[in-house]
mmCIF file of C-alpha atoms and ligand atoms in Angstrom:
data_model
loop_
_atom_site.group_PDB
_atom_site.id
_atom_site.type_symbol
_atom_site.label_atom_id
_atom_site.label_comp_id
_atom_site.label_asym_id
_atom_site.label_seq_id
_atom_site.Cartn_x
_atom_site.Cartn_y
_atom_site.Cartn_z
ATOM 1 C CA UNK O 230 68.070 30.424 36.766
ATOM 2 C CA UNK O 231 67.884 34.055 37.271
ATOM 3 C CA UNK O 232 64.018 34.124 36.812
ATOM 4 C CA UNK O 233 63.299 31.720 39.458
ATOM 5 C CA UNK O 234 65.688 33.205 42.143
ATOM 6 C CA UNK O 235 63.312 36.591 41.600
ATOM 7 C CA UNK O 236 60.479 35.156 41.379
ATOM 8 C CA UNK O 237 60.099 31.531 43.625
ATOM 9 C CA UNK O 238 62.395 32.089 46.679
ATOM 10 C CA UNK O 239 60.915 35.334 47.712
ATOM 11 C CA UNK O 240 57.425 34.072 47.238
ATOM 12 C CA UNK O 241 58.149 30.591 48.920
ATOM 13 C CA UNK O 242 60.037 32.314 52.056
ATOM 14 C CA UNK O 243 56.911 34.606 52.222
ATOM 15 C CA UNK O 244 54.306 31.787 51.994
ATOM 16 C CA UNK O 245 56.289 30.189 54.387
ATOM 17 C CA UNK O 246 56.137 32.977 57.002
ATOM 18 C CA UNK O 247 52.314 33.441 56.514
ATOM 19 C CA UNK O 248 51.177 29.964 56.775
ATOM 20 C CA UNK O 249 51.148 29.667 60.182
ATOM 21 C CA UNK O 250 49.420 32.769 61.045
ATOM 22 C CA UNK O 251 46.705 32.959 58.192
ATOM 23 C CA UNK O 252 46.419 29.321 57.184
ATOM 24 C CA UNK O 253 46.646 27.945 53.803
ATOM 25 C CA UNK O 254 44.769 31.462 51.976
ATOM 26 C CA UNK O 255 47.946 33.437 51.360
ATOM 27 C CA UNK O 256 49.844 30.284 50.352
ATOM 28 C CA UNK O 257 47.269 29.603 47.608
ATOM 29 C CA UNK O 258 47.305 33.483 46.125
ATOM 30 C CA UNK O 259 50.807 32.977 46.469
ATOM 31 C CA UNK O 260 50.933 30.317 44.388
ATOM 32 C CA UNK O 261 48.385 31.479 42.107
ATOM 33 C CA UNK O 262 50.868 35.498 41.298
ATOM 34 C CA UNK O 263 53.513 32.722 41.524
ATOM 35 C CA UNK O 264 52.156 30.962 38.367
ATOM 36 C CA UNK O 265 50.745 34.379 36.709
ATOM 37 C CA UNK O 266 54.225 35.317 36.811
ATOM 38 C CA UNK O 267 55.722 32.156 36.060
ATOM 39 C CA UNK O 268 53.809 32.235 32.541
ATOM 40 C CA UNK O 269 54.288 35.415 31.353
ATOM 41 C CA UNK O 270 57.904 34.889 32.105
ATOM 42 C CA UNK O 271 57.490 31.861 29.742
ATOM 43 C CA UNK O 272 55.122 32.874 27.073
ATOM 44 C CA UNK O 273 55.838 36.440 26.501
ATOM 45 C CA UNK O 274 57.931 37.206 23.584
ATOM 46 C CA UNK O 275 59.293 40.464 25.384
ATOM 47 C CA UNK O 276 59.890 39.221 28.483
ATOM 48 C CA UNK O 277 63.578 38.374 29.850
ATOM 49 C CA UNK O 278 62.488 36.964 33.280
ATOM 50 C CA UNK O 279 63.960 33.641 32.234
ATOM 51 C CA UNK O 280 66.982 34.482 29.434
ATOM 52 C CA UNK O 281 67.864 37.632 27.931
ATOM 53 C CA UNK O 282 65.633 38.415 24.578
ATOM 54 C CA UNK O 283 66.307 40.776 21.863
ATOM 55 C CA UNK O 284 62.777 41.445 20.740
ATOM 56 C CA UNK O 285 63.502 44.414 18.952
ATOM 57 C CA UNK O 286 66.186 46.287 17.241
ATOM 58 C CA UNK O 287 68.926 48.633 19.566
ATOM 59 C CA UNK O 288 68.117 52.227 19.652
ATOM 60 C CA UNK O 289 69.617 54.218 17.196
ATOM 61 C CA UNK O 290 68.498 51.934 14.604
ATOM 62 C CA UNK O 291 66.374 53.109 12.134
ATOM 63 C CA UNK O 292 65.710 49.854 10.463
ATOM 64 C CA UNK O 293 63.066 47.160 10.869
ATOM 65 C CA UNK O 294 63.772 43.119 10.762
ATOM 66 C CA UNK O 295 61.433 40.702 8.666
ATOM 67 C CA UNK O 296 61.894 37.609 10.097
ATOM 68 C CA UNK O 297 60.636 33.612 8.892
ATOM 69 C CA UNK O 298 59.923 30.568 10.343
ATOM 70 C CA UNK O 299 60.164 27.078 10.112
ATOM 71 C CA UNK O 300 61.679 26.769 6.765
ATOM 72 C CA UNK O 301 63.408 26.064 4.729
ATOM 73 C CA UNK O 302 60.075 25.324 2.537
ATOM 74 C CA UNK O 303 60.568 23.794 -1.279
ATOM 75 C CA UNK O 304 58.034 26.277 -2.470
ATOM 76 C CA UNK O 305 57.554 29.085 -0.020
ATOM 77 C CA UNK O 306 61.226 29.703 0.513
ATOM 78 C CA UNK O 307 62.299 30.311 -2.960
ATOM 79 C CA UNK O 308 58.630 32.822 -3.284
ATOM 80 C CA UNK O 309 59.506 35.130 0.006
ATOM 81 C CA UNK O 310 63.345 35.240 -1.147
ATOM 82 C CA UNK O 311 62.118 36.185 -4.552
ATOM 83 C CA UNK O 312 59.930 39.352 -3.273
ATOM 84 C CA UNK O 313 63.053 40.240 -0.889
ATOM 85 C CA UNK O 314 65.362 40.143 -3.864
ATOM 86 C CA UNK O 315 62.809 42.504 -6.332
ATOM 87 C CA UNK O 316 62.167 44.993 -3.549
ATOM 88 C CA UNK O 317 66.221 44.563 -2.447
ATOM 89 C CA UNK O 318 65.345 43.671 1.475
ATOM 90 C CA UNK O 319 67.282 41.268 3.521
ATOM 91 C CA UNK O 320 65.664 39.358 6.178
ATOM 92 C CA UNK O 321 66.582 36.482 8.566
ATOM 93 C CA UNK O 322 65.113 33.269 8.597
ATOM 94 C CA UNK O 323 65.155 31.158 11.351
ATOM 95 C CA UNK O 324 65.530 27.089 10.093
ATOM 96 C CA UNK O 325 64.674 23.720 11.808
ATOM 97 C CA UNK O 326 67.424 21.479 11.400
ATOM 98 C CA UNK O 327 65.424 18.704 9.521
ATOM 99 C CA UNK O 328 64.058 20.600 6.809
ATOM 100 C CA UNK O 329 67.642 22.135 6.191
ATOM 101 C CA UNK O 330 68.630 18.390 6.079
ATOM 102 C CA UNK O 331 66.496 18.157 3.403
ATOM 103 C CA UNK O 332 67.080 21.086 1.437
ATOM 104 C CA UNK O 333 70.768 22.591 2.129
ATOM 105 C CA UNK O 334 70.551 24.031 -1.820
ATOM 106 C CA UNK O 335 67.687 26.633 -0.129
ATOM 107 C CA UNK O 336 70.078 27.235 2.673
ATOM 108 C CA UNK O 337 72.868 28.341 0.031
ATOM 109 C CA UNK O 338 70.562 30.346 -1.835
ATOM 110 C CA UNK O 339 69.545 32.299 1.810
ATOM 111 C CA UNK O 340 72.850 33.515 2.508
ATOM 112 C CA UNK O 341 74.648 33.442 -0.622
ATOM 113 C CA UNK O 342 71.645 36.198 -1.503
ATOM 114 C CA UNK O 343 73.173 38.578 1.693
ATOM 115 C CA UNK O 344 70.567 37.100 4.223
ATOM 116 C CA UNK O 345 70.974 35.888 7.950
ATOM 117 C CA UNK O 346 69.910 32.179 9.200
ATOM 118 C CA UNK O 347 69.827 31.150 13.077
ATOM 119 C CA UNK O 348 67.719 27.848 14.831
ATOM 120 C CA UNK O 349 65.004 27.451 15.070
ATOM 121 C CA UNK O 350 66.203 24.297 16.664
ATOM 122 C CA UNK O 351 66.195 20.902 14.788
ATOM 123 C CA UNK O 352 62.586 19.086 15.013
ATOM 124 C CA UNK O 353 60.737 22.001 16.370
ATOM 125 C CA UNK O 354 59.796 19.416 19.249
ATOM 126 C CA UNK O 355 56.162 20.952 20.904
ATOM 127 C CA UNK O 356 58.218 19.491 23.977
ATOM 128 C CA UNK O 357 61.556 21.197 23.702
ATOM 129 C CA UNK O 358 60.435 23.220 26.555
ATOM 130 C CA UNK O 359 60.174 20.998 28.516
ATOM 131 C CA UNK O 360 63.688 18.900 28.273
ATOM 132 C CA UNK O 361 66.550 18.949 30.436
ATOM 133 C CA UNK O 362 69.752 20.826 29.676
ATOM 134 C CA UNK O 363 72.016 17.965 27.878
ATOM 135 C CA UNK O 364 68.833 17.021 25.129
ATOM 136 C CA UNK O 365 68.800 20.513 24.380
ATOM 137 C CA UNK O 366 71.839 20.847 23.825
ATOM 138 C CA UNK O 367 72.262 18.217 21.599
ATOM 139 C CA UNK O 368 69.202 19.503 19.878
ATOM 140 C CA UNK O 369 70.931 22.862 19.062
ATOM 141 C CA UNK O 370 74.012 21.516 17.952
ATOM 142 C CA UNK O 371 72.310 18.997 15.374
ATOM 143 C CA UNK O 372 70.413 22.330 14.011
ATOM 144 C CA UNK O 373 73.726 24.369 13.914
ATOM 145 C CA UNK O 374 76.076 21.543 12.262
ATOM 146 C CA UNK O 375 73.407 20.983 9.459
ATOM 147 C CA UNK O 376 73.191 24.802 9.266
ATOM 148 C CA UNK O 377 76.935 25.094 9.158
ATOM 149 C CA UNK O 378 77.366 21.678 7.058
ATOM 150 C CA UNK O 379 74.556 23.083 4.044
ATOM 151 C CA UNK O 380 76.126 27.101 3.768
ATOM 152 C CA UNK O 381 79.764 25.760 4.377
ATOM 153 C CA UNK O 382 80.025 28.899 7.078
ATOM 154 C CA UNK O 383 80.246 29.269 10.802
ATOM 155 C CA UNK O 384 77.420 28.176 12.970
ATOM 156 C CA UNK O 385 74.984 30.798 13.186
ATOM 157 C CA UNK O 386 74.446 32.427 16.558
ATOM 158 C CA UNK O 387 70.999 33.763 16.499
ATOM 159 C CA UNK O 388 67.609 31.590 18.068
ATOM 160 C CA UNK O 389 63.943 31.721 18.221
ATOM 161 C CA UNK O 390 62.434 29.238 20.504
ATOM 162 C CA UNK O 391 59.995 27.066 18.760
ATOM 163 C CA UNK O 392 56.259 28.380 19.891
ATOM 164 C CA UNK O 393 58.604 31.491 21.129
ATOM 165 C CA UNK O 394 58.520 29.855 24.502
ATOM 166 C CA UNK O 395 61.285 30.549 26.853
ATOM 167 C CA UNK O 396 62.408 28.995 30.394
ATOM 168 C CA UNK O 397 65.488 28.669 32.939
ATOM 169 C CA UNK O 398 66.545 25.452 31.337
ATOM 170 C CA UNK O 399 66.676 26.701 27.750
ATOM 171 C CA UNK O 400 68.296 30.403 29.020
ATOM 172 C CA UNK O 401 71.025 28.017 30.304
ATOM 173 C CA UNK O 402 72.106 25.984 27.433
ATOM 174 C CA UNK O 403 71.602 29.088 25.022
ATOM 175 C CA UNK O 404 74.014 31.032 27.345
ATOM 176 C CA UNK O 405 76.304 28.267 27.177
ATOM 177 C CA UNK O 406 76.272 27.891 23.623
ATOM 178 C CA UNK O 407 76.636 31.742 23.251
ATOM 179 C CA UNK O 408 73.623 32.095 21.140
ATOM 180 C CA UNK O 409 71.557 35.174 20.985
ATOM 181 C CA UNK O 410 67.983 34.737 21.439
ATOM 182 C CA UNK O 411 65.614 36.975 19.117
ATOM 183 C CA UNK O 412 61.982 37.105 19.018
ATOM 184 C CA UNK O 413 59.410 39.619 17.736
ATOM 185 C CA UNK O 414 57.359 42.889 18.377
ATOM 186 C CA UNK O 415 54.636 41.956 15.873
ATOM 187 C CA UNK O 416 53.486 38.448 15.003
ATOM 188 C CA UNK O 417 52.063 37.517 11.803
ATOM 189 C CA UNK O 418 49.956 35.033 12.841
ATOM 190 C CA UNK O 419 50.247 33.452 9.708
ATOM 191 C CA UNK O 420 49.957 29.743 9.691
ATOM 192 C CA UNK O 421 46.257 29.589 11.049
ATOM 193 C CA UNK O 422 42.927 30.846 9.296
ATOM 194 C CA UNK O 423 43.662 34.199 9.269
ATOM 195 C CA UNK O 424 42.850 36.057 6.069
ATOM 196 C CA UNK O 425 45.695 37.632 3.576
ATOM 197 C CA UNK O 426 44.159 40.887 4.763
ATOM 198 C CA UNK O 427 44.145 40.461 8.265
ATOM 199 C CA UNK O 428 47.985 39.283 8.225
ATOM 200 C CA UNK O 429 48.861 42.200 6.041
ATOM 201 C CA UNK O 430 46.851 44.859 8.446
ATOM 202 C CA UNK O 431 48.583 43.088 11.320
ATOM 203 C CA UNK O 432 51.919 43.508 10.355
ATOM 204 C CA UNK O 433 51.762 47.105 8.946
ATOM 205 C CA UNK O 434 50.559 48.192 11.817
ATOM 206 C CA UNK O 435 53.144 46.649 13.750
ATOM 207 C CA UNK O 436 55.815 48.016 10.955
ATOM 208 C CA UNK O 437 57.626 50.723 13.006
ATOM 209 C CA UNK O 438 61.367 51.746 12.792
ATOM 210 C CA UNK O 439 63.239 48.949 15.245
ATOM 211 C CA UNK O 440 60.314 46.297 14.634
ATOM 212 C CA UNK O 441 61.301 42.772 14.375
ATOM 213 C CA UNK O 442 58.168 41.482 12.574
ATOM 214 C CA UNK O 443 57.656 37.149 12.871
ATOM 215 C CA UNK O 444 56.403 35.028 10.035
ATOM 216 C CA UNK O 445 56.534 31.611 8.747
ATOM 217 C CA UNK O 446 57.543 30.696 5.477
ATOM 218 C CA UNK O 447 58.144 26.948 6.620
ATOM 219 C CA UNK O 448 56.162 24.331 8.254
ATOM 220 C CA UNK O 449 56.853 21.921 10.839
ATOM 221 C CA UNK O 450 59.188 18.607 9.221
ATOM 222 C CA UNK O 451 55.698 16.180 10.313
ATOM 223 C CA UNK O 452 53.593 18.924 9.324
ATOM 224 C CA UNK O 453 53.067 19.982 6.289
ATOM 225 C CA UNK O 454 51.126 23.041 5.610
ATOM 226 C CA UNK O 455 49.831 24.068 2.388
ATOM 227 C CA UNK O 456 48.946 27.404 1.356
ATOM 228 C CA UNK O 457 50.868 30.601 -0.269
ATOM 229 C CA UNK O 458 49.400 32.806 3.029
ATOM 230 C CA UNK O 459 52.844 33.988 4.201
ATOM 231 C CA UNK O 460 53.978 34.784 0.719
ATOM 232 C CA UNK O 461 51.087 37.041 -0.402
ATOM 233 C CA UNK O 462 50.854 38.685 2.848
ATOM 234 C CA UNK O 463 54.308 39.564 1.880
ATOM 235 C CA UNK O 464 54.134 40.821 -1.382
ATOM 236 C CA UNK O 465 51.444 43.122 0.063
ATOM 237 C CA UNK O 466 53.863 44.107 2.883
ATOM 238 C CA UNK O 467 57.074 45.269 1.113
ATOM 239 C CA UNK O 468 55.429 47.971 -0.956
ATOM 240 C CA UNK O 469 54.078 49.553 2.211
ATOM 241 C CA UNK O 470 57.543 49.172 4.003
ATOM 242 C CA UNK O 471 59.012 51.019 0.720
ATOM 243 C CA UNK O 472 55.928 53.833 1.167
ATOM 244 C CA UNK O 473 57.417 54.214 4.917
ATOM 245 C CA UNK O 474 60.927 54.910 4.113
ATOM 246 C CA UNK O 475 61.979 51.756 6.154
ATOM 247 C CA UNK O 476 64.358 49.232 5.263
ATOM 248 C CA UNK O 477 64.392 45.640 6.139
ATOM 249 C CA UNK O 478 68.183 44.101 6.800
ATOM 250 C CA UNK O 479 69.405 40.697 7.885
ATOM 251 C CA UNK O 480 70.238 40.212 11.967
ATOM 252 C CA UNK O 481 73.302 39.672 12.828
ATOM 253 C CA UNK O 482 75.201 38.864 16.704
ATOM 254 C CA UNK O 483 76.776 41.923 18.505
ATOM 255 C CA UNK O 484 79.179 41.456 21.546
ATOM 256 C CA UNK O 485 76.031 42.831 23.497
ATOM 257 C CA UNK O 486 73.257 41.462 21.788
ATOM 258 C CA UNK O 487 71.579 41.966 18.242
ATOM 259 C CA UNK O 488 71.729 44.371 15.474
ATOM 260 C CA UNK O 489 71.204 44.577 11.669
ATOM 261 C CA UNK O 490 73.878 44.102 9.291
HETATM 262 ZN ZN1 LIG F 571 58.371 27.706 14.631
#
């Protein structure tokens, strides 16, 4: 709730104060920075107005993080964890609950080949943003026990918000269920029309030591989505993070946030 405690009450006591002096004008460009605000706070991956965010990695580290989406995906998944395993990177992929459902073997083969999983909550709901604290939570928990249930480990502790979006009402659940919540400083932009080449310029130019680079290998359970586009953009990707000196590792939970393990 800390977001809205900085941001509503002292824009409501201020609108307040002005409306009988000026009329209704400074209410309504209150309301309008009130909103502005309001939306980055929700839509920007780097912003912590709403919940804490780790959206890179902790200085000092001279690593970057490749990160996936959506998945596990019957073909996709095995094709990015084959590239990681020639070029010897580790990554973290962040899983909906109902594909894992469907494919626990993939799940196995993730971490028994030294990388990190987290939710990516379990139906990857466009309206999970918008649902009140005890449906989230059950959400998360469904997407942790079939997590925990397919790798035979503890529960992971790392989330991306589906769409990335954050708000008070997700902040508190996540803080209750001691999860740390990890998004990106470069976005592939992978699951639209974008070219192999335009996904591949993206994300090299976004491939700087602490980087925590987002892409999907999955789809959405409902939504299928052919296409190889994540895949070749990473096979393009890895030899150019090798060129750099950088190494990719998988994300794990510190006591004060994130780091690579
Ligand atoms: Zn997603």
């Amino acid at each position: 709730m800390r977001g809205h405690l900085i941001v509503d009450v002292p824009l409501i006591a201020a609108a307040v104060s002005l409306a009988p002096v000026y009329g209704l004008a400074p209410l309504a460009w209150i309301t309008l920075a009130a909103t502005g605000i309001h939306t980055w706070g929700v839509v920007n991956p780097r912003s912590s107005l709403y919940m804490p965010v780790w959206w890179r990695l902790p200085k000092g580290s001279d690593g970057v993080a490749l990160t996936f989406d959506d998945g596990p995906h019957p073909e996709r998944t095995p094709a990015v964890l084959d590239l990681l395993a020639k070029h010897g990177q580790k990554a973290t992929f962040f899983l909906i609950g109902e594909n894992v459902r469907r494919h626990p073997a993939l799940v196995r083969r993730i971490v028994d080949e030294g990388h990190a999983v987290g939710l990516h909550s379990d139906t990857h709901s466009w309206w999970f943003n918008c649902w009140p604290p005890p449906k989230l939570r059950r959400d998360l928990e469904r997407c942790a026990a079939s997590i925990s249930d397919a790798t035979g480990r503890a529960a992971p502790t790392l989330f991306r918000p589906p769409v990335g979006l954050k708000n008070p009402m997700v902040g508190f659940v996540t803080g209750r269920l001691g999860l740390r919540t990890v998004t990106w400083s470069c976005r592939a932009l992978d699951t639209g029309s974008a070219t192999v080449e335009q996904v591949t310029t993206r994300l090299a130019n976004g491939l700087k030591p602490r980087a925590i680079l987002g892409m999907h290998d999955g789809a959405e359970p409902d939504k299928p989505r052919p296409g190889t586009l994540c895949v070749d953009a990473l096979a393009r990707l890895l030899p150019i993070l090798r060129e750099r000196g950088l190494t990719s590792r998988a994300l794990c939970a510190t006591q004060r946030g994130i780091d690579v393990g």
